[in-house]
Amino acid sequence: MTDKAAVKTAFFEFAANLYDKVIEEQGGERTKLDDTNCVGKLENVFLSPLSIYLASMMCMAGADGETLQEMHHTLRIPSHMSAEDAHMLIGPVFLEYFETPKEIEISLANRLFLLKNAKINEKFSQTLCKQYRAATDVISSLGNVEAQRKHMNRWVAENTQNKIVDLIPPGGVSANTVLAIINALYFRGSWEHAFNKEATKQETFHCLDGSTKKVRMMYSEATYPMAELPEYEAQAIKLPFRGTNWSMLIILPNDVKGLPRLLSHLRQPGKLSAVLAMDFDEAKCELHMPRFKLAGNHPMNVKKLLEACGMRMVFTSSADLSKMCSTHKLFISDALHKAVLEVDEEGATAAAATGMMIAVMCYQPSPVIRVDHPFFVALICDSNVPVFVGHVLKPEES
């Protein structure tokens, strides 16, 4: 395996582990996810593992000692690969997915915000600038933490076309916050096969709890990459975006109430990657899919998820971030993440932002796929890179 393939595998493993922790937080232990008691705990989820991964990698550039070892392990970087080599590979490998094709709008922006007059180590800032294209923004002169918070939120909003607002909530910046590493990601693509707006009509979506919801169901008859997943009791379809190697993956359980069982499969080590690596056969299909929007009202607590993944020390007073700053003893006080997905007849829009607040201390002719019950969704690049993942319990209007 080449080093480039190794870092992609590292990200795949991290993404699967992170999504597993999201599911665990909602549905309990892996063995209990099929229980009917878990149905009421599941809710709509959408996140960008890549955004969280890159923000964590940028933080790791300032870590040393046991903190570095723990982050190195949690981010699934091969044991033979040094942190320096990982930074040289990971940034460029993933940033190339965001080189802008004319047919889509896409951007990935990283920034280091310096809130106090601290001495940031030159090698750390150079790594962020060179490998992750993260500029440094000194905002210590803004006067107060609320002005600094609004400045950072404004940067996120500008870099996500105003899809992510208020990433950092009131009180999210304290007098002890020395710096913040923020990552913002935006995607807007048009379907290769657009849905006919005149064919969109009100239809019923069946929820896990037995209730129903009226949704605006879109319709398209076209040729799509498809796969039968008998092991998962589901079927998968990819909706390509025009002029690019990005697509949206839908995995639809065969059973109306089959999402918990599907998630119990996808969260097992290697299973999500295996689905992404499968050969999909082109087949003509009648696709019925709801317009929907996935967006949380509040930022996701990524700190809790990363701790569950094994990255704990960097959030405590024992953190060693001495490669980041030589004048203050730092630790990560908070890690926040927001992601949005909007799907309509013309295409899909997705955005995500992650902030690390660092403080002192099978083919059948013309099958019909009716997405009228809970399903898994992902935005993938280069056929198998899960830039965004999530699941839909109740579609909200796009």
Short mmCIF file of C-alpha atoms in Angstrom, two decimals:
data_model
loop_
_atom_site.label_atom_id
_atom_site.label_comp_id
_atom_site.label_asym_id
_atom_site.label_seq_id
_atom_site.Cartn_x
_atom_site.Cartn_y
_atom_site.Cartn_z
CA MET A 1 0.00 0.00 0.00
CA THR A 2 1.38 3.40 -0.98
CA ASP A 3 1.60 6.16 1.62
CA LYS A 4 -1.13 8.06 -0.25
CA ALA A 5 -3.42 5.03 -0.06
CA ALA A 6 -2.48 4.59 3.60
CA VAL A 7 -3.63 8.08 4.59
CA LYS A 8 -6.92 7.63 2.71
CA THR A 9 -7.42 4.35 4.58
CA ALA A 10 -6.64 6.16 7.84
CA PHE A 11 -9.39 8.68 7.10
CA PHE A 12 -11.87 5.94 6.11
CA GLU A 13 -11.27 4.18 9.44
CA PHE A 14 -11.58 7.42 11.40
CA ALA A 15 -14.81 8.36 9.57
CA ALA A 16 -16.37 4.96 10.28
CA ASN A 17 -15.32 5.12 13.94
CA LEU A 18 -16.68 8.66 14.33
CA TYR A 19 -20.01 7.76 12.73
CA ASP A 20 -20.17 4.70 14.99
CA LYS A 21 -19.90 6.96 18.02
CA VAL A 22 -22.70 9.20 16.67
CA ILE A 23 -24.97 6.16 16.26
CA GLU A 24 -23.95 4.84 19.69
CA GLU A 25 -24.84 8.18 21.26
CA GLN A 26 -28.31 7.95 19.72
CA GLY A 27 -29.10 4.25 19.83
CA GLY A 28 -27.08 2.70 22.62
CA GLU A 29 -24.63 -0.17 22.39
CA ARG A 30 -24.02 -1.89 19.06
CA THR A 31 -25.80 -5.10 20.12
CA LYS A 32 -28.89 -3.20 21.23
CA LEU A 33 -29.46 -1.00 18.19
CA ASP A 34 -32.09 -3.34 16.77
CA ASP A 35 -34.23 -3.02 19.91
CA THR A 36 -37.51 -1.16 19.45
CA ASN A 37 -36.58 0.95 22.48
CA CYS A 38 -33.84 2.59 20.41
CA VAL A 39 -36.17 3.81 17.67
CA GLY A 40 -37.29 6.83 19.66
CA LYS A 41 -33.68 7.85 20.31
CA LEU A 42 -32.63 8.03 16.66
CA GLU A 43 -32.87 11.41 14.97
CA ASN A 44 -31.67 13.14 11.81
CA VAL A 45 -27.88 13.38 11.62
CA PHE A 46 -25.52 15.01 9.14
CA LEU A 47 -21.83 15.64 9.63
CA SER A 48 -18.58 15.93 7.72
CA PRO A 49 -15.95 13.46 8.97
CA LEU A 50 -13.46 15.14 6.63
CA SER A 51 -13.99 18.57 8.18
CA ILE A 52 -13.51 17.12 11.67
CA TYR A 53 -10.48 15.09 10.54
CA LEU A 54 -8.68 18.05 9.00
CA ALA A 55 -9.34 20.28 12.03
CA SER A 56 -7.97 17.52 14.29
CA MET A 57 -4.91 17.08 12.07
CA MET A 58 -4.18 20.80 12.28
CA CYS A 59 -4.36 20.61 16.07
CA MET A 60 -2.07 17.57 16.03
CA ALA A 61 0.56 19.71 14.31
CA GLY A 62 0.99 21.47 17.67
CA ALA A 63 1.00 18.34 19.85
CA ASP A 64 3.91 16.47 21.40
CA GLY A 65 4.57 13.58 23.78
CA GLU A 66 1.67 11.38 24.91
CA THR A 67 -0.85 13.86 23.51
CA LEU A 68 0.67 13.45 20.05
CA GLN A 69 0.72 9.65 20.40
CA GLU A 70 -2.94 9.55 21.38
CA MET A 71 -4.02 11.84 18.53
CA HIS A 72 -1.83 9.88 16.09
CA HIS A 73 -3.64 6.67 17.11
CA THR A 74 -7.16 8.14 17.13
CA LEU A 75 -6.67 9.64 13.66
CA ARG A 76 -5.64 6.13 12.52
CA ILE A 77 -2.31 7.26 11.09
CA PRO A 78 -0.09 4.21 10.41
CA SER A 79 2.36 3.58 13.24
CA HIS A 80 5.33 3.65 10.83
CA MET A 81 4.41 7.13 9.59
CA SER A 82 5.70 10.18 11.43
CA ALA A 83 3.42 13.11 12.18
CA GLU A 84 5.47 15.28 9.82
CA ASP A 85 5.04 12.82 6.94
CA ALA A 86 1.32 12.54 7.70
CA HIS A 87 0.89 16.32 7.43
CA MET A 88 2.82 16.39 4.14
CA LEU A 89 0.45 13.76 2.70
CA ILE A 90 -2.96 14.31 4.26
CA GLY A 91 -3.42 18.01 3.55
CA PRO A 92 -2.57 17.83 -0.17
CA VAL A 93 -4.42 14.49 -0.69
CA PHE A 94 -7.73 15.84 0.54
CA LEU A 95 -7.39 19.45 -0.55
CA GLU A 96 -7.17 18.29 -4.19
CA TYR A 97 -10.81 17.18 -3.97
CA PHE A 98 -11.71 20.84 -3.61
CA GLU A 99 -9.96 22.11 -6.72
CA THR A 100 -12.89 23.91 -8.33
CA PRO A 101 -14.42 22.36 -11.46
CA LYS A 102 -16.49 24.87 -13.46
CA GLU A 103 -19.71 22.87 -13.08
CA ILE A 104 -19.92 23.02 -9.28
CA GLU A 105 -19.29 25.41 -6.42
CA ILE A 106 -16.88 23.94 -3.92
CA SER A 107 -14.49 25.29 -1.33
CA LEU A 108 -12.48 24.21 1.68
CA ALA A 109 -11.07 26.93 3.90
CA ASN A 110 -8.90 26.63 7.01
CA ARG A 111 -7.85 29.41 9.35
CA LEU A 112 -5.94 29.93 12.57
CA PHE A 113 -7.38 32.75 14.68
CA LEU A 114 -5.07 34.24 17.29
CA LEU A 115 -7.10 35.84 20.08
CA LYS A 116 -4.27 36.79 22.45
CA ASN A 117 -0.74 38.09 22.21
CA ALA A 118 0.75 34.59 22.44
CA LYS A 119 3.89 33.46 20.64
CA ILE A 120 2.82 30.83 18.11
CA ASN A 121 5.65 28.52 17.12
CA GLU A 122 6.80 29.29 13.60
CA LYS A 123 7.03 25.63 12.51
CA PHE A 124 3.41 25.06 13.60
CA SER A 125 2.05 28.04 11.66
CA GLN A 126 4.17 27.08 8.63
CA THR A 127 2.75 23.53 8.67
CA LEU A 128 -0.79 24.87 8.77
CA CYS A 129 -0.08 27.36 6.00
CA LYS A 130 1.86 25.02 3.68
CA GLN A 131 0.02 21.72 4.16
CA TYR A 132 -3.52 22.93 4.96
CA ARG A 133 -3.52 26.41 3.35
CA ALA A 134 -4.54 27.86 6.70
CA ALA A 135 -3.76 31.55 7.02
CA THR A 136 -3.35 33.18 10.43
CA ASP A 137 -5.77 35.91 11.46
CA VAL A 138 -4.67 37.97 14.46
CA ILE A 139 -7.80 39.29 16.19
CA SER A 140 -6.36 40.16 19.61
CA SER A 141 -7.06 43.85 18.93
CA LEU A 142 -10.83 43.39 18.64
CA GLY A 143 -11.17 44.20 22.29
CA ASN A 144 -13.57 41.66 23.72
CA VAL A 145 -14.47 38.00 23.34
CA GLU A 146 -17.91 38.69 21.86
CA ALA A 147 -16.40 40.74 19.03
CA GLN A 148 -13.89 37.94 18.43
CA ARG A 149 -16.68 35.33 18.37
CA LYS A 150 -18.70 37.33 15.85
CA HIS A 151 -15.61 37.86 13.67
CA MET A 152 -14.93 34.10 13.51
CA ASN A 153 -18.59 33.27 12.87
CA ARG A 154 -18.66 35.84 10.07
CA TRP A 155 -15.65 34.12 8.43
CA VAL A 156 -17.42 30.74 8.63
CA ALA A 157 -20.62 32.18 7.16
CA GLU A 158 -18.73 33.82 4.28
CA ASN A 159 -16.93 30.55 3.47
CA THR A 160 -20.12 28.45 3.52
CA GLN A 161 -22.33 30.84 1.53
CA ASN A 162 -24.18 31.64 4.77
CA LYS A 163 -25.26 28.01 5.22
CA ILE A 164 -23.38 27.77 8.54
CA VAL A 165 -24.10 30.63 10.90
CA ASP A 166 -23.30 30.91 14.59
CA LEU A 167 -20.89 27.96 14.66
CA ILE A 168 -19.55 29.36 17.91
CA PRO A 169 -22.50 30.07 20.23
CA PRO A 170 -22.63 32.91 22.78
CA GLY A 171 -20.22 32.06 25.57
CA GLY A 172 -18.20 29.83 23.25
CA VAL A 173 -15.20 32.15 23.51
CA SER A 174 -13.86 32.92 26.97
CA ALA A 175 -11.21 35.21 28.37
CA ASN A 176 -8.93 32.13 28.46
CA THR A 177 -9.26 31.33 24.76
CA VAL A 178 -5.86 31.86 23.17
CA LEU A 179 -6.47 30.65 19.63
CA ALA A 180 -9.03 28.86 17.46
CA ILE A 181 -8.50 26.54 14.51
CA ILE A 182 -11.53 26.60 12.22
CA ASN A 183 -12.31 24.64 9.09
CA ALA A 184 -15.16 25.52 6.70
CA LEU A 185 -16.35 23.38 3.81
CA TYR A 186 -18.95 24.17 1.11
CA PHE A 187 -20.37 22.17 -1.81
CA ARG A 188 -23.11 22.96 -4.34
CA GLY A 189 -23.63 20.59 -7.28
CA SER A 190 -26.22 20.08 -9.99
CA TRP A 191 -27.57 16.61 -10.67
CA GLU A 192 -26.36 14.84 -13.80
CA HIS A 193 -30.03 13.85 -14.17
CA ALA A 194 -32.15 16.72 -12.85
CA PHE A 195 -35.58 16.02 -11.43
CA ASN A 196 -38.55 17.48 -13.30
CA LYS A 197 -40.08 20.08 -10.98
CA GLU A 198 -43.50 19.53 -12.54
CA ALA A 199 -43.38 15.87 -11.44
CA THR A 200 -42.81 16.75 -7.77
CA LYS A 201 -45.90 16.08 -5.66
CA GLN A 202 -47.02 15.55 -2.11
CA GLU A 203 -46.53 11.97 -0.95
CA THR A 204 -46.29 10.07 2.31
CA PHE A 205 -43.03 9.37 4.15
CA HIS A 206 -43.21 6.55 6.71
CA CYS A 207 -41.32 7.23 9.96
CA LEU A 208 -39.78 4.65 12.31
CA ASP A 209 -42.31 5.25 15.07
CA GLY A 210 -45.21 4.34 12.76
CA SER A 211 -46.26 7.93 12.10
CA THR A 212 -46.34 9.43 8.62
CA LYS A 213 -45.29 12.79 7.21
CA LYS A 214 -46.25 14.55 4.00
CA VAL A 215 -43.19 15.39 1.88
CA ARG A 216 -42.58 16.89 -1.55
CA MET A 217 -41.52 13.75 -3.47
CA MET A 218 -39.37 14.33 -6.56
CA TYR A 219 -39.38 11.96 -9.55
CA SER A 220 -36.77 11.00 -12.13
CA GLU A 221 -36.50 8.19 -14.68
CA ALA A 222 -32.86 7.83 -15.66
CA THR A 223 -29.84 5.53 -15.56
CA TYR A 224 -28.10 5.47 -12.18
CA PRO A 225 -25.31 3.42 -10.57
CA MET A 226 -27.11 0.90 -8.35
CA ALA A 227 -26.32 -2.07 -6.11
CA GLU A 228 -28.28 -4.66 -4.16
CA LEU A 229 -27.00 -5.14 -0.61
CA PRO A 230 -28.52 -8.45 0.59
CA GLU A 231 -26.18 -8.60 3.59
CA TYR A 232 -27.59 -5.26 4.74
CA GLU A 233 -31.17 -5.98 3.62
CA ALA A 234 -30.99 -2.78 1.59
CA GLN A 235 -30.37 -1.29 -1.83
CA ALA A 236 -28.02 1.52 -2.79
CA ILE A 237 -28.11 4.15 -5.50
CA LYS A 238 -25.69 6.91 -6.45
CA LEU A 239 -26.88 10.24 -7.82
CA PRO A 240 -23.93 11.74 -9.75
CA PHE A 241 -23.33 15.48 -9.95
CA ARG A 242 -22.76 16.95 -13.39
CA GLY A 243 -19.17 17.43 -14.53
CA THR A 244 -17.47 16.10 -11.41
CA ASN A 245 -16.52 12.92 -9.56
CA TRP A 246 -18.84 13.76 -6.66
CA SER A 247 -22.10 11.90 -6.06
CA MET A 248 -24.74 11.42 -3.41
CA LEU A 249 -25.16 7.90 -2.06
CA ILE A 250 -28.52 6.72 -0.74
CA ILE A 251 -28.76 3.38 1.09
CA LEU A 252 -32.41 2.48 1.51
CA PRO A 253 -33.45 -0.42 3.79
CA ASN A 254 -35.84 -2.93 2.22
CA ASP A 255 -38.04 -2.71 5.30
CA VAL A 256 -39.80 0.53 6.22
CA LYS A 257 -38.43 0.22 9.77
CA GLY A 258 -35.06 -1.21 8.73
CA LEU A 259 -32.79 1.81 9.35
CA PRO A 260 -31.65 0.75 12.86
CA ARG A 261 -30.67 -2.67 11.48
CA LEU A 262 -28.86 -1.03 8.55
CA LEU A 263 -26.96 1.29 10.87
CA SER A 264 -25.96 -1.67 13.06
CA HIS A 265 -24.25 -3.13 9.96
CA LEU A 266 -22.69 0.10 8.67
CA ARG A 267 -21.10 0.92 12.02
CA GLN A 268 -19.12 -2.32 12.12
CA PRO A 269 -15.41 -1.96 11.23
CA GLY A 270 -14.82 -1.93 7.49
CA LYS A 271 -18.49 -2.21 6.46
CA LEU A 272 -19.07 1.37 5.28
CA SER A 273 -15.79 1.35 3.36
CA ALA A 274 -16.79 -1.99 1.80
CA VAL A 275 -20.05 -0.51 0.51
CA LEU A 276 -18.25 2.55 -0.88
CA ALA A 277 -15.72 0.29 -2.63
CA MET A 278 -18.40 -1.92 -4.26
CA ASP A 279 -19.00 -2.05 -7.98
CA PHE A 280 -22.26 -0.30 -8.82
CA ASP A 281 -24.04 -1.39 -12.01
CA GLU A 282 -25.65 1.20 -14.28
CA ALA A 283 -29.39 0.58 -14.53
CA LYS A 284 -32.43 2.49 -15.65
CA CYS A 285 -34.52 3.34 -12.65
CA GLU A 286 -37.65 5.19 -11.57
CA LEU A 287 -36.47 7.19 -8.58
CA HIS A 288 -38.82 8.80 -6.09
CA MET A 289 -36.91 10.91 -3.56
CA PRO A 290 -38.05 13.60 -1.14
CA ARG A 291 -36.80 17.15 -1.16
CA PHE A 292 -35.16 17.51 2.21
CA LYS A 293 -32.84 19.51 4.39
CA LEU A 294 -30.58 18.24 7.16
CA ALA A 295 -29.42 20.90 9.57
CA GLY A 296 -29.05 20.87 13.32
CA ASN A 297 -30.18 23.89 15.31
CA HIS A 298 -27.11 23.68 17.51
CA PRO A 299 -23.45 22.81 16.88
CA MET A 300 -22.51 19.16 17.38
CA ASN A 301 -20.35 18.45 20.43
CA VAL A 302 -17.35 16.95 18.62
CA LYS A 303 -15.27 17.03 21.79
CA LYS A 304 -17.48 14.30 23.28
CA LEU A 305 -17.28 12.23 20.08
CA LEU A 306 -13.50 12.52 19.80
CA GLU A 307 -13.10 11.56 23.43
CA ALA A 308 -15.21 8.45 22.74
CA CYS A 309 -12.92 7.71 19.78
CA GLY A 310 -9.89 7.80 22.10
CA MET A 311 -8.65 11.40 21.83
CA ARG A 312 -8.88 12.45 25.47
CA MET A 313 -5.65 13.97 26.76
CA VAL A 314 -5.71 16.99 24.45
CA PHE A 315 -8.93 18.15 26.17
CA THR A 316 -7.41 18.06 29.67
CA SER A 317 -4.89 20.05 31.69
CA SER A 318 -2.39 17.25 30.90
CA ALA A 319 -2.37 18.21 27.22
CA ASP A 320 1.00 18.81 25.61
CA LEU A 321 0.55 21.39 22.85
CA SER A 322 4.03 22.80 23.28
CA LYS A 323 4.70 22.66 19.53
CA MET A 324 1.83 25.11 19.08
CA CYS A 325 2.78 27.82 21.54
CA SER A 326 5.82 28.39 23.72
CA THR A 327 4.42 31.11 25.99
CA HIS A 328 1.19 29.49 27.21
CA LYS A 329 0.28 25.97 28.33
CA LEU A 330 -2.68 25.10 26.13
CA PHE A 331 -5.44 22.52 25.85
CA ILE A 332 -8.50 22.21 23.61
CA SER A 333 -11.44 23.49 25.60
CA ASP A 334 -14.12 22.79 23.00
CA ALA A 335 -14.65 21.25 19.56
CA LEU A 336 -17.76 22.31 17.66
CA HIS A 337 -19.15 21.15 14.32
CA LYS A 338 -22.10 22.08 12.11
CA ALA A 339 -23.15 20.57 8.78
CA VAL A 340 -26.05 21.27 6.43
CA LEU A 341 -27.43 19.35 3.46
CA GLU A 342 -30.16 20.68 1.14
CA VAL A 343 -31.54 18.48 -1.66
CA ASP A 344 -33.96 19.68 -4.36
CA GLU A 345 -34.82 19.01 -8.03
CA GLU A 346 -31.74 20.79 -9.36
CA GLY A 347 -29.04 19.44 -7.07
CA ALA A 348 -27.64 19.41 -3.56
CA THR A 349 -25.92 21.89 -1.30
CA ALA A 350 -23.76 20.82 1.62
CA ALA A 351 -21.70 22.82 4.07
CA ALA A 352 -19.78 22.05 7.23
CA ALA A 353 -17.58 23.81 9.73
CA THR A 354 -15.48 22.59 12.63
CA GLY A 355 -13.92 24.79 15.26
CA MET A 356 -11.34 23.82 17.85
CA MET A 357 -11.31 26.32 20.70
CA ILE A 358 -7.90 26.18 22.34
CA ALA A 359 -7.57 27.67 25.79
CA VAL A 360 -5.07 28.01 28.55
CA MET A 361 -4.98 25.03 30.48
CA CYS A 362 -28.44 -6.70 -8.15
CA TYR A 363 -29.79 -5.33 -11.50
CA GLN A 364 -33.52 -5.63 -12.51
CA PRO A 365 -35.06 -3.92 -15.56
CA SER A 366 -36.41 -0.45 -14.69
CA PRO A 367 -36.65 -0.97 -10.94
CA VAL A 368 -38.52 1.54 -8.81
CA ILE A 369 -36.70 3.04 -5.84
CA ARG A 370 -39.08 4.86 -3.55
CA VAL A 371 -37.25 6.71 -0.80
CA ASP A 372 -40.31 6.98 1.42
CA HIS A 373 -38.87 5.74 4.72
CA PRO A 374 -35.72 6.43 6.82
CA PHE A 375 -32.43 6.06 4.95
CA PHE A 376 -28.64 6.57 5.06
CA VAL A 377 -27.13 9.36 2.98
CA ALA A 378 -23.58 10.36 2.09
CA LEU A 379 -21.84 12.82 -0.20
CA ILE A 380 -18.86 11.05 -1.67
CA CYS A 381 -15.93 12.15 -3.81
CA ASP A 382 -13.61 10.13 -6.03
CA SER A 383 -16.11 7.20 -5.83
CA ASN A 384 -15.36 6.23 -2.22
CA VAL A 385 -14.35 9.19 -0.03
CA PRO A 386 -17.17 9.96 2.47
CA VAL A 387 -16.86 13.73 2.81
CA PHE A 388 -20.31 13.93 4.45
CA VAL A 389 -22.39 11.18 6.09
CA GLY A 390 -25.72 11.03 7.89
CA HIS A 391 -29.14 9.48 8.14
CA VAL A 392 -32.65 10.81 7.66
CA LEU A 393 -35.47 9.89 10.04
CA LYS A 394 -37.90 12.67 9.15
CA PRO A 395 -37.18 14.83 6.11
CA GLU A 396 -37.46 18.55 6.74
CA GLU A 397 -38.50 20.70 3.80
CA SER A 398 -35.58 21.89 1.65
#
